[in-house]
Coordinates of C-alpha atoms and ligand atoms in Angstrom, one line a residue:
X276 CA 16.2 30.5 -1.1
X277 CA 18.9 29.1 1.1
X278 CA 20.5 25.9 0.0
X279 CA 23.0 23.9 1.9
X280 CA 24.8 21.2 0.0
X281 CA 24.8 17.7 1.5
X282 CA 28.5 17.5 2.4
X283 CA 28.2 15.2 5.4
X284 CA 25.9 12.7 3.5
X285 CA 28.3 12.8 0.6
X286 CA 31.2 11.8 2.8
X287 CA 29.2 9.1 4.5
X288 CA 28.1 7.6 1.1
X289 CA 31.4 7.8 -0.6
X290 CA 33.7 6.6 2.2
X291 CA 31.5 4.6 4.6
X292 CA 28.9 3.1 2.4
X293 CA 30.6 2.6 -0.9
X294 CA 34.2 2.7 0.4
X295 CA 35.5 4.4 -2.7
X296 CA 38.9 4.8 -1.1
X297 CA 39.4 1.0 -1.6
X298 CA 38.0 1.0 -5.2
X299 CA 39.7 4.2 -6.5
X300 CA 43.1 3.3 -5.1
X301 CA 43.1 0.2 -7.4
X302 CA 42.2 2.2 -10.5
X303 CA 45.3 4.0 -11.8
X304 CA 43.3 6.8 -13.4
X305 CA 41.5 7.5 -10.0
X306 CA 44.2 6.7 -7.5
X307 CA 45.0 10.4 -7.0
X308 CA 41.5 11.0 -5.6
X309 CA 42.4 10.7 -1.9
X310 CA 39.8 11.3 0.8
X311 CA 41.2 14.7 1.4
X312 CA 41.2 15.8 -2.2
X313 CA 37.7 14.4 -2.7
X314 CA 36.3 16.2 0.3
X315 CA 38.0 19.4 -0.8
X316 CA 36.3 19.1 -4.2
X317 CA 32.9 18.5 -2.6
X318 CA 33.5 21.4 -0.2
X319 CA 34.3 23.7 -3.1
X320 CA 31.2 22.6 -5.0
X321 CA 29.2 23.2 -1.9
X322 CA 30.5 26.7 -1.5
X323 CA 30.0 27.6 -5.1
X324 CA 26.4 26.3 -5.2
X325 CA 25.3 27.5 -1.8
X326 CA 26.9 30.9 -1.9
X327 CA 27.1 31.9 -5.6
X328 CA 24.5 29.9 -7.5
X329 CA 21.6 29.5 -5.1
X330 CA 21.1 33.3 -4.7
X331 CA 20.4 33.6 -8.5
X332 CA 17.6 31.0 -8.4
X333 CA 14.6 33.1 -7.6
X334 CA 15.8 36.2 -9.4
X335 CA 16.4 34.1 -12.5
X336 CA 12.8 32.7 -12.3
X337 CA 11.3 36.2 -12.0
X338 CA 13.3 37.6 -14.8
X339 CA 13.1 34.6 -17.1
X340 CA 14.7 34.2 -20.5
X341 CA 13.8 36.6 -23.3
X342 CA 13.7 36.4 -27.1
X343 CA 13.9 39.3 -29.5
X344 CA 14.7 39.0 -33.2
X345 CA 16.5 35.7 -32.8
X346 CA 18.6 37.0 -29.8
X347 CA 18.0 35.2 -26.5
X348 CA 18.8 36.9 -23.3
X349 CA 19.3 35.1 -20.0
X350 CA 18.7 36.8 -16.6
X351 CA 21.5 39.3 -15.8
X352 CA 22.6 37.4 -12.7
X353 CA 23.2 34.3 -14.8
X354 CA 26.3 35.8 -16.5
X355 CA 28.6 35.8 -13.5
X356 CA 27.1 32.6 -12.0
X357 CA 27.8 30.7 -15.3
X358 CA 31.3 32.2 -15.5
X359 CA 32.0 30.9 -12.0
X360 CA 30.8 27.4 -13.0
X361 CA 32.8 27.5 -16.2
X362 CA 36.0 29.0 -14.8
X363 CA 35.9 26.6 -11.9
X364 CA 36.2 23.8 -14.4
X365 CA 33.0 22.2 -13.2
X366 CA 31.7 21.4 -16.7
X367 CA 34.8 19.3 -17.5
X368 CA 35.1 17.4 -14.2
X369 CA 34.5 14.0 -15.7
X370 CA 35.8 15.0 -19.1
X371 CA 38.7 13.4 -21.0
X372 CA 42.0 14.7 -19.6
X373 CA 43.6 14.4 -23.1
X374 CA 41.4 17.4 -24.2
X375 CA 41.3 19.4 -21.0
X376 CA 38.8 17.5 -19.0
X377 CA 39.6 16.5 -15.4
X378 CA 38.9 12.8 -15.5
X379 CA 37.2 12.7 -12.2
X380 CA 35.1 9.7 -11.1
X381 CA 31.4 9.8 -12.1
X382 CA 30.4 9.3 -8.5
X383 CA 32.0 12.7 -7.7
X384 CA 30.5 14.3 -10.8
X385 CA 27.0 13.0 -9.6
X386 CA 27.4 14.7 -6.3
X387 CA 28.5 18.0 -7.9
X388 CA 25.7 17.8 -10.5
X389 CA 23.1 17.3 -7.8
X390 CA 24.3 20.5 -6.1
X391 CA 24.3 22.4 -9.3
X392 CA 20.7 21.3 -10.1
X393 CA 19.5 22.0 -6.6
X394 CA 21.0 25.5 -6.5
X395 CA 19.5 26.6 -9.8
X396 CA 18.0 24.1 -12.3
X397 CA 17.5 26.7 -15.0
X398 CA 21.1 27.7 -14.9
X399 CA 22.5 24.2 -14.8
X400 CA 20.4 23.2 -17.8
X401 CA 22.9 25.2 -19.9
X402 CA 25.6 23.2 -18.2
X403 CA 24.2 19.7 -18.4
X404 CA 23.6 20.0 -22.2
X405 CA 27.2 21.1 -22.6
X406 CA 28.5 18.2 -20.5
X407 CA 26.4 15.7 -22.4
X408 CA 27.5 17.0 -25.8
X409 CA 31.1 16.6 -24.8
X410 CA 30.5 13.0 -23.9
X411 CA 29.0 12.3 -27.3
X412 CA 31.8 14.1 -29.1
X413 CA 34.5 12.3 -27.0
X414 CA 32.9 8.9 -27.7
X415 CA 32.0 9.3 -31.4
X416 CA 34.1 12.1 -32.7
X417 CA 37.2 12.1 -34.9
X418 CA 40.5 13.2 -33.3
X419 CA 40.1 16.6 -35.1
X420 CA 36.5 17.0 -33.8
X421 CA 37.6 16.3 -30.3
X422 CA 40.5 18.7 -30.6
X423 CA 38.2 21.4 -32.1
X424 CA 35.4 21.3 -29.6
X425 CA 36.2 19.5 -26.4
X426 CA 38.7 21.9 -24.8
X427 CA 36.4 25.0 -25.3
X428 CA 33.4 23.1 -24.1
X429 CA 35.1 21.6 -21.0
X430 CA 36.2 25.2 -20.1
X431 CA 32.7 26.5 -20.6
X432 CA 33.7 29.0 -23.2
X433 CA 31.4 27.2 -25.6
X434 CA 28.1 25.4 -24.7
X435 CA 26.3 22.4 -26.2
X436 CA 22.7 21.7 -27.1
X437 CA 20.8 18.6 -28.2
X438 CA 18.4 18.9 -31.1
X439 CA 16.2 15.8 -31.5
X440 CA 12.6 16.9 -31.1
X441 CA 10.3 18.2 -34.0
X442 CA 6.8 19.3 -33.6
X443 CA 5.4 16.0 -34.9
X444 CA 8.2 13.8 -33.6
X445 CA 8.9 13.7 -29.9
X446 CA 9.1 10.2 -28.5
X447 CA 8.9 8.8 -32.0
X448 CA 12.1 10.1 -33.5
X449 CA 11.9 7.7 -36.4
X450 CA 9.4 10.0 -38.2
X451 CA 11.5 13.1 -38.0
X452 CA 11.9 15.2 -41.2
X453 CA 15.1 17.3 -40.8
X454 CA 17.3 16.6 -43.8
X455 CA 21.1 16.4 -44.3
X456 CA 22.5 16.8 -47.8
X457 CA 26.1 15.7 -48.3
X458 CA 28.3 18.5 -49.7
X459 CA 31.4 18.1 -52.0
X460 CA 33.7 19.2 -49.1
X461 CA 32.6 16.4 -46.8
X462 CA 30.3 18.5 -44.7
X463 CA 26.5 18.3 -44.8
X464 CA 23.8 20.9 -45.4
X465 CA 21.2 20.7 -42.6
X466 CA 17.6 21.9 -43.1
X467 CA 14.6 21.5 -40.8
X468 CA 12.9 22.9 -37.7
X469 CA 13.5 21.5 -34.2
X470 CA 11.4 22.5 -31.2
X471 CA 12.0 22.5 -27.5
X472 CA 15.8 22.9 -27.8
X473 CA 17.2 23.7 -24.4
X474 CA 20.0 26.2 -24.6
X475 CA 19.8 26.1 -28.4
X476 CA 20.4 29.9 -28.3
X477 CA 21.5 32.2 -25.5
X478 CA 24.0 34.8 -24.4
X479 CA 26.1 33.0 -21.9
X480 CA 28.9 31.9 -24.2
X481 CA 30.6 32.8 -27.5
X482 CA 29.7 29.7 -29.4
X483 CA 26.9 27.0 -29.1
X484 CA 27.5 23.5 -30.5
X485 CA 24.3 21.8 -31.6
X486 CA 24.2 18.0 -31.9
X487 CA 21.4 17.6 -34.5
X488 CA 19.6 14.5 -35.6
X489 CA 18.7 14.5 -39.3
X490 CA 18.1 12.1 -42.2
X491 CA 20.3 11.6 -45.3
X492 CA 18.5 11.6 -48.7
X493 CA 18.8 7.9 -49.1
X494 CA 18.3 7.0 -45.5
X495 CA 16.3 3.9 -44.6
X496 CA 13.0 4.7 -42.9
X497 CA 12.5 4.9 -39.2
X498 CA 15.2 5.1 -36.5
X499 CA 17.7 3.2 -38.6
X500 CA 17.9 6.1 -40.9
X501 CA 18.9 8.8 -38.6
X502 CA 22.4 10.5 -38.5
X503 CA 24.0 12.8 -36.0
X504 CA 25.7 16.1 -36.9
X505 CA 27.8 18.7 -35.1
X506 CA 26.2 22.1 -36.1
X507 CA 28.0 25.0 -34.4
X508 CA 26.5 28.5 -34.1
X509 CA 29.8 30.0 -35.5
X510 CA 31.9 27.8 -37.8
X511 CA 35.3 27.2 -36.4
X512 CA 38.3 28.1 -38.6
X513 CA 41.4 25.9 -38.9
X514 CA 43.3 27.8 -36.2
X515 CA 40.4 27.4 -33.8
X516 CA 39.1 30.9 -34.0
X517 CA 35.4 31.7 -34.7
X518 CA 34.5 32.1 -38.3
X519 CA 31.2 33.0 -40.0
X520 CA 27.8 32.6 -38.4
X521 CA 26.2 29.3 -39.4
X522 CA 22.8 29.0 -41.2
X523 CA 20.5 28.5 -38.2
X524 CA 18.6 30.8 -35.9
X525 CA 16.3 30.7 -33.0
X526 CA 12.7 31.3 -34.1
X527 CA 11.3 31.8 -30.6
X528 CA 11.4 30.5 -27.1
X529 CA 8.6 28.8 -25.1
X530 CA 6.7 30.3 -22.2
X531 CA 6.8 27.6 -19.6
X532 CA 5.4 26.4 -16.3
X533 CA 8.9 26.2 -14.7
X534 CA 12.6 26.4 -15.5
X535 CA 11.7 29.8 -16.9
X536 CA 15.2 31.1 -17.1
X537 CA 16.2 28.1 -19.3
X538 CA 15.7 29.1 -22.9
X539 CA 13.7 26.4 -24.7
X540 CA 14.1 27.3 -28.4
X541 CA 12.5 26.6 -31.8
X542 CA 15.6 26.4 -34.0
X543 CA 15.3 26.8 -37.8
X544 CA 18.1 25.2 -39.7
X545 CA 18.3 26.7 -43.2
X546 CA 21.1 24.9 -45.1
X547 CA 23.3 25.1 -42.0
X548 CA 26.7 23.5 -42.2
X549 CA 26.9 20.2 -40.2
X550 CA 29.7 17.7 -39.7
X551 CA 28.8 14.0 -39.3
X552 CA 29.4 12.7 -35.8
X553 CA 30.0 8.9 -35.8
X554 CA 28.7 6.9 -38.7
X555 CA 25.9 7.7 -41.2
X556 CA 22.6 6.2 -40.1
X557 CA 24.0 5.4 -36.7
X558 CA 23.0 8.7 -35.2
X559 CA 20.4 7.5 -32.7
X560 CA 22.8 5.1 -31.1
X561 CA 25.4 7.9 -30.9
X562 CA 22.9 10.3 -29.5
X563 CA 22.1 7.7 -26.8
X564 CA 25.6 8.3 -25.4
X565 CA 24.4 11.8 -24.6
X566 CA 20.9 10.8 -23.7
X567 CA 22.0 8.2 -21.2
X568 CA 24.2 10.8 -19.5
X569 CA 21.3 13.2 -19.6
X570 CA 18.9 10.7 -18.1
X571 CA 21.0 10.1 -15.0
X572 CA 21.5 13.9 -14.9
X573 CA 17.8 14.5 -15.0
X574 CA 17.3 12.0 -12.2
X575 CA 19.8 14.2 -10.3
X576 CA 17.7 17.2 -11.1
X577 CA 14.8 15.5 -9.4
X578 CA 17.0 14.7 -6.4
X579 CA 18.3 18.3 -6.3
X580 CA 14.8 19.7 -6.4
X581 CA 13.7 17.3 -3.7
X582 CA 16.6 18.2 -1.4
X583 CA 16.1 22.0 -1.9
X584 CA 12.4 21.6 -1.2
X585 CA 13.1 19.5 1.9
X586 CA 15.5 22.0 3.3
X587 CA 12.9 24.8 3.0
X588 CA 10.2 22.6 4.5
X589 CA 12.2 21.4 7.5
X590 CA 13.3 24.9 8.4
X591 CA 9.8 26.3 8.1
X592 CA 8.3 23.4 10.1
X593 CA 10.7 24.2 13.0
X594 CA 9.7 27.9 13.0
X595 CA 6.1 27.9 12.3
X596 CA 3.8 27.8 15.3
X597 CA 0.4 26.2 14.8
X598 CA -1.7 24.1 17.2
X599 CA -0.6 21.9 20.1
X600 CA 0.9 18.5 20.3
X601 CA -1.6 15.7 21.2
X602 CA 0.7 14.8 24.1
X603 CA 0.5 18.2 25.7
X604 CA 2.1 21.6 24.9
X605 CA 5.7 21.4 23.8
X606 CA 6.2 25.2 23.7
X607 CA 4.1 26.2 26.7
X608 CA 5.5 29.8 26.8
X609 CA 4.6 30.4 23.2
X610 CA 1.1 30.8 21.6
X611 CA 1.4 27.4 19.9
X612 CA 3.8 24.5 19.2
X613 CA 5.9 24.2 16.1
X614 CA 4.6 22.2 13.1
X615 CA 7.0 19.5 14.0
X616 CA 4.7 18.2 16.8
X617 CA 2.2 17.1 14.2
X618 CA 2.7 13.5 13.1
X619 CA 1.4 14.2 9.6
X620 CA 3.9 17.0 9.0
X621 CA 6.7 14.6 10.2
X622 CA 5.3 12.0 7.8
X623 CA 5.8 14.4 4.9
X624 CA 9.2 15.5 6.0
X625 CA 10.4 12.0 6.6
X626 CA 9.1 10.8 3.2
X627 CA 11.0 13.6 1.5
X628 CA 14.1 12.7 3.5
X629 CA 13.8 8.9 2.9
X630 CA 13.5 9.4 -0.9
X631 CA 16.2 12.1 -1.1
X632 CA 18.8 10.2 0.9
X633 CA 17.9 6.9 -0.7
X634 CA 18.0 8.6 -4.1
X635 CA 21.4 10.0 -3.5
X636 CA 22.7 6.6 -2.5
X637 CA 21.1 5.1 -5.6
X638 CA 22.5 7.8 -8.0
X639 CA 26.0 7.2 -6.5
X640 CA 25.6 3.5 -6.9
X641 CA 24.8 4.0 -10.6
X642 CA 27.8 6.4 -10.8
X643 CA 29.9 3.6 -9.3
X644 CA 28.8 1.1 -12.0
X645 CA 29.6 3.7 -14.7
X646 CA 33.1 4.2 -13.2
X647 CA 33.7 0.5 -13.0
X648 CA 32.6 0.1 -16.6
X649 CA 34.7 3.0 -17.9
X650 CA 37.9 2.6 -15.9
X651 CA 37.9 -1.2 -15.3
X652 CA 36.2 -2.3 -18.5
X653 CA 33.7 -4.2 -16.2
X654 CA 31.0 -5.4 -18.6
X655 CA 28.7 -6.6 -15.8
X656 CA 28.8 -3.1 -14.3
X657 CA 28.1 -1.6 -17.7
X658 CA 25.0 -3.8 -18.2
X659 CA 23.8 -3.0 -14.7
X660 CA 24.2 0.8 -15.3
X661 CA 22.1 0.4 -18.4
X662 CA 19.4 -1.4 -16.4
X663 CA 19.5 1.2 -13.6
X664 CA 19.6 4.4 -15.8
X665 CA 15.8 4.5 -16.5
X666 CA 15.1 3.9 -12.8
X667 CA 17.4 6.7 -11.9
X668 CA 15.8 9.1 -14.4
X669 CA 12.2 8.3 -13.6
X670 CA 12.1 7.3 -10.0
X671 CA 14.3 10.1 -8.8
X672 CA 12.4 12.7 -10.8
X673 CA 9.0 11.3 -9.7
X674 CA 10.2 11.4 -6.0
X675 CA 11.7 14.8 -6.5
X676 CA 8.5 16.2 -7.7
X677 CA 6.5 14.4 -5.0
X678 CA 8.9 15.8 -2.4
X679 CA 8.5 19.3 -3.8
X680 CA 4.7 19.0 -3.5
X681 CA 5.1 17.6 0.0
X682 CA 7.3 20.6 0.9
X683 CA 4.6 22.9 -0.5
X684 CA 2.0 21.1 1.7
X685 CA 4.2 21.6 4.8
X686 CA 4.1 25.3 4.0
X687 CA 0.3 25.3 3.8
X688 CA -0.9 28.4 2.0
X689 CA 2.5 29.9 2.1
X690 CA 3.7 27.2 -0.2
X691 CA 1.3 28.4 -2.9
X692 CA 2.4 32.0 -3.0
X693 CA 5.6 33.2 -4.5
X694 CA 7.4 34.8 -1.5
X695 CA 8.8 31.6 0.0
X696 CA 10.0 30.1 -3.3
X697 CA 8.5 26.6 -2.8
X698 CA 6.0 27.0 -5.6
X699 CA 9.0 27.7 -7.9
X700 CA 10.6 24.4 -6.9
X701 CA 7.3 22.6 -7.7
X702 CA 7.2 24.3 -11.1
X703 CA 10.8 23.6 -11.8
X704 CA 10.8 20.0 -10.7
X705 CA 7.8 19.0 -12.9
X706 CA 9.7 19.0 -16.2
X707 CA 12.2 16.3 -15.1
X708 CA 9.4 13.8 -15.3
X709 CA 8.7 14.8 -18.9
X710 CA 11.8 15.6 -20.9
X711 CA 14.7 13.3 -21.8
X712 CA 12.1 10.6 -22.6
X713 CA 9.0 10.8 -20.4
X714 CA 8.9 8.7 -17.3
X715 CA 6.4 6.4 -19.1
X716 CA 9.0 5.9 -21.8
X717 CA 11.6 5.2 -19.1
X718 CA 9.4 2.6 -17.6
X719 CA 8.8 0.9 -21.0
X720 CA 12.6 1.0 -21.5
X721 CA 13.3 -0.6 -18.2
X722 CA 10.8 -3.5 -18.5
X723 CA 10.4 -3.8 -22.3
X724 CA 14.1 -3.5 -23.2
X725 CA 16.5 -3.7 -20.3
X726 CA 14.7 -6.5 -18.4
X727 CA 13.2 -8.4 -21.3
X728 CA 16.4 -8.4 -23.5
X729 CA 18.0 -11.0 -21.3
X730 CA 14.9 -12.5 -19.8
X731 CA 15.6 -10.8 -16.5
X732 CA 19.1 -12.2 -16.1
X733 CA 20.9 -8.9 -15.2
X734 CA 18.1 -8.0 -12.8
X735 CA 18.3 -11.5 -11.1
X736 CA 22.1 -11.2 -10.8
X737 CA 21.7 -7.8 -9.2
X738 CA 19.0 -9.2 -6.8
X739 CA 21.4 -12.0 -5.8
X740 CA 24.1 -9.3 -5.1
X741 CA 21.6 -7.3 -3.0
X742 CA 20.6 -10.5 -1.1
X743 CA 24.2 -11.1 -0.2
X744 CA 25.1 -7.6 1.1
X745 CA 25.6 -6.9 4.7
X746 CA 22.5 -5.0 6.0
X747 CA 21.1 -4.0 9.3
X748 CA 19.7 -7.2 10.9
X749 CA 16.4 -5.7 11.8
X750 CA 15.6 -5.0 8.2
X751 CA 16.9 -8.3 6.7
X752 CA 13.5 -10.1 6.7
X753 CA 11.6 -7.2 5.1
X754 CA 14.4 -6.8 2.5
X755 CA 14.4 -10.5 1.7
X756 CA 10.7 -10.4 1.2
X757 CA 11.0 -7.3 -1.1
X758 CA 13.7 -9.0 -3.2
X759 CA 11.6 -12.2 -3.5
X760 CA 8.7 -10.0 -4.6
X761 CA 10.7 -8.3 -7.3
X762 CA 11.9 -11.7 -8.7
X763 CA 8.3 -13.1 -8.5
X764 CA 6.8 -10.1 -10.2
X765 CA 9.5 -10.0 -12.9
X766 CA 9.1 -13.7 -13.7
X767 CA 5.4 -13.4 -13.8
X768 CA 5.4 -10.4 -16.1
X769 CA 8.0 -12.0 -18.5
X770 CA 5.9 -15.2 -18.7
X771 CA 2.5 -13.5 -19.2
X772 CA 3.9 -11.0 -21.7
X773 CA 4.4 -13.8 -24.2
X774 CA 0.6 -14.2 -24.5
X775 CA -0.3 -10.6 -23.8
X776 CA 1.5 -8.1 -26.1
X777 CA 0.1 -5.1 -24.2
X778 CA 1.1 -6.3 -20.8
X779 CA 4.6 -4.6 -20.7
X780 CA 3.2 -1.2 -21.5
X781 CA 0.2 -1.7 -19.2
X782 CA 2.3 -2.5 -16.1
X783 CA 5.7 -0.8 -16.7
X784 CA 5.2 2.3 -14.6
X785 CA 4.1 0.3 -11.6
X786 CA 7.0 -2.1 -12.2
X787 CA 9.5 0.8 -12.3
X788 CA 8.1 2.0 -9.0
X789 CA 8.4 -1.4 -7.5
X790 CA 12.1 -1.7 -8.6
X791 CA 12.8 1.7 -7.2
X792 CA 11.3 0.9 -3.8
X793 CA 13.1 -2.4 -3.6
X794 CA 16.5 -0.9 -4.5
X795 CA 16.0 1.9 -2.1
X796 CA 15.1 -0.6 0.6
X797 CA 18.4 -2.4 0.0
X798 CA 20.3 0.9 0.3
X799 CA 18.5 1.9 3.4
X800 CA 19.2 -1.4 5.0
X801 CA 22.8 -1.1 4.2
X802 CA 23.0 2.6 5.4
X803 CA 21.4 1.7 8.7
X804 CA 23.9 -1.1 9.2
X805 CA 26.9 1.3 9.1
X806 CA 25.4 4.6 10.4
X807 CA 27.6 6.1 13.1
X808 CA 26.5 6.6 16.7
X809 CA 26.1 10.4 16.4
X810 CA 23.2 12.7 15.6
X811 CA 23.8 12.1 11.8
X812 CA 23.8 8.4 12.2
X813 CA 20.8 8.5 14.5
X814 CA 18.8 10.4 11.9
X815 CA 19.9 7.8 9.3
X816 CA 18.6 4.9 11.4
X817 CA 15.3 6.7 12.2
X818 CA 14.8 7.4 8.5
X819 CA 15.6 3.8 7.6
X820 CA 13.0 2.7 10.1
X821 CA 10.4 5.1 8.6
X822 CA 11.2 3.8 5.1
X823 CA 10.7 0.2 6.1
X824 CA 7.6 0.9 8.2
X825 CA 5.8 3.4 6.0
X826 CA 7.1 3.4 2.4
X827 CA 8.3 -0.1 1.5
X828 CA 4.8 -1.6 2.2
X829 CA 3.6 0.2 -0.9
X830 CA 5.3 -2.6 -2.8
X831 CA 2.6 -5.0 -1.6
X832 CA -0.1 -2.9 -3.3
X833 CA 2.0 -2.6 -6.4
X834 CA 2.4 -6.4 -6.6
X835 CA -1.3 -6.8 -6.3
X836 CA -1.9 -4.5 -9.2
X837 CA 0.8 -6.0 -11.3
X838 CA -1.0 -9.4 -11.3
X839 CA -3.7 -7.9 -13.5
X840 CA -3.5 -8.5 -17.3
X841 CA -3.6 -5.7 -19.8
X842 CA -7.4 -6.0 -20.4
X843 CA -8.1 -3.6 -17.5
X844 CA -6.4 -0.8 -19.4
X845 CA -7.1 -1.9 -23.0
X846 CA -10.7 -3.0 -23.0
X847 CA -12.2 0.5 -22.9
X848 CA -13.4 1.4 -26.4
X849 CA -11.5 4.3 -28.0
X850 CA -14.8 6.2 -28.6
X851 CA -15.6 5.9 -24.9
X852 CA -12.6 8.0 -23.9
Ligands
FAD1181 C1 11.2 22.4 -21.4 C2 11.5 21.3 -22.3 C3 12.8 21.2 -22.7 C4 13.2 20.2 -23.7 N1 14.5 20.1 -24.1 C5 14.8 19.4 -25.2 C6 16.1 19.4 -25.8 O1 17.0 20.1 -25.4 N2 16.2 18.7 -27.0 C7 15.3 18.0 -27.5 O2 15.5 17.4 -28.6 N3 14.0 17.9 -27.0 C8 13.8 18.5 -25.8 N4 12.5 18.5 -25.2 C9 11.5 17.6 -25.8 C10 11.2 16.4 -24.8 O3 12.3 15.5 -24.7 C11 9.9 15.8 -25.4 O4 8.9 16.7 -25.1 C12 9.6 14.5 -24.7 O5 10.5 13.5 -25.1 C13 8.2 14.0 -25.1 O6 7.9 14.1 -26.4 P1 6.6 14.9 -26.9 O7 6.5 16.1 -26.1 O8 6.5 15.0 -28.4 O9 5.4 13.9 -26.4 P2 4.8 12.6 -27.1 O10 5.9 11.8 -27.7 O11 3.7 13.1 -28.0 O12 4.2 11.8 -25.9 C14 2.9 12.2 -25.3 C15 2.6 11.1 -24.3 O13 2.5 9.9 -24.9 C16 3.4 8.9 -24.3 N5 4.0 8.1 -25.3 C17 4.4 8.4 -26.5 N6 4.9 7.4 -27.2 C18 4.9 6.4 -26.3 C19 5.3 5.0 -26.4 N7 5.9 4.5 -27.5 N8 5.1 4.2 -25.3 C20 4.4 4.7 -24.2 N9 4.0 6.0 -24.1 C21 4.2 6.8 -25.1 C22 4.4 9.8 -23.6 O14 5.0 9.1 -22.4 C23 3.6 11.0 -23.2 O15 3.0 10.8 -21.9 C24 12.2 19.4 -24.2 C25 10.8 19.5 -23.8 C26 10.5 20.5 -22.9 C27 9.1 20.7 -22.6

């Protein structure tokens, strides 16, 4: 499957929309990232993903990951591709420069991650878990732990994995059973079985560093009694060399609908040596450092899948000849016109494009908030990024999957068979809505925690900011209406939830969709205002018009449904289901 990285859009978003040249030049740690350097990095990421990684995507899916006697083998083509990612330093691009990371802005990392996901999501899963693990170790580790693990993980010589889930404990981690017994030498002995551990075992690297959640013997019940441990595959000797094999093994891997070349392991910890990361009983909070990173990353997975799917569908629609335009033949010398003459095909392509390009702008905006929080200590930006992270995870992965299905529809029957690769994109994109906290859980997090914790204050502040932005005049009235609607719905839900304890859970998914649509409308109105007068800019303006005419009106229907109380979902008797 061909993949072309979105270099031109990246340039437009970074330098025209967000004007990062003005922001980064004021931040000492980022002032070296000139426009030229940034474009060179994006271009190299584009080359790597389009030329080296994308050709491994379908082969990897066909071959899949294999397990035999605890040994997990990835597809043969993955070895070189992963080496290229590792040796290019791509896993450490936003990492801590004191330990071999490259300290790049998150916005740039977001763009590169989207390309890595798009070109091969199974392959990049090994990468994203490594990047997320380094972030948790860098944030919560001791100086020795950082020195031991970070350089080797940034360089891709070692990989990371995140071990939370147990067969009876998925969303509800408070009921997990894995145990950690303190040892005389300060380490811990970890025992228990984790399931669904992505990249828990594989053959791409020499060591795999698990971050494992487990409970101490005297831990308080529930999520307040969970601690986080570093549990490497091979213990690391004092001089940094690999020592003995630790006491855990892969019991099997799952056979899955998609991401078939990503090894999803059952891991049995049998008195494995673990080292506390952060404080005892504070493990879930520490793990959230990694999970928040992964949530944005999984949103980027959705976006990457959506863009890969769009590219296949647009190319196919141009070539495929079926039927005639209702305004008369457009290709009179041929047997039929291309699919592009059919308004319904265009509707599907434009929907994909509107959500993809809106999603890319949204992800970069979240990346900007993370950069402002990290490099400028901007607390408002930090709070805003927390509010927006569940939207990025859920809305981008929902729209990515929807886009993949739309692309499949554009292909007709050829979208259902293996040959063209689109059915693989659909299978691969689906998981992004499920793991890393299901999208239902993201919606509950958005409304139940991030909005409710300050009675909607951060959201209102953000809406004020959106209302004051410069946007294309033609879209200003519809945008104002959308922003008013979001405030109206938020106030109404907050107020009604005091009397109706099930309301938040009953409406949160629709509420998340409403926030996503509204925020995308703001970004489209801004993009339309500054789009250049060339073909690229023309396409932006047309897509913005499509978004406002055809997609934003869905917000009206969402508002109508959000007026209902929880009885409509709660009144059915359990026995009647
Ligand atoms: C391919 C794959 C890779 C994975 N990789 C990893 C990994 O690397 N590390 C790891 O630790 N885990 C991993 N997971 C686990 C994944 O994160 C969980 O499957 C996911 O969080 C959901 O948990 P569950 O499957 O137990 O579903 P459940 O928690 O049983 O949820 C079932 C349904 O109930 C809903 N639900 C549950 N609780 C609530 C609630 N409180 N409010 C509203 N709705 C609720 C959910 O939204 C969902 O729709 C992976 C899973 C898969 C399939």
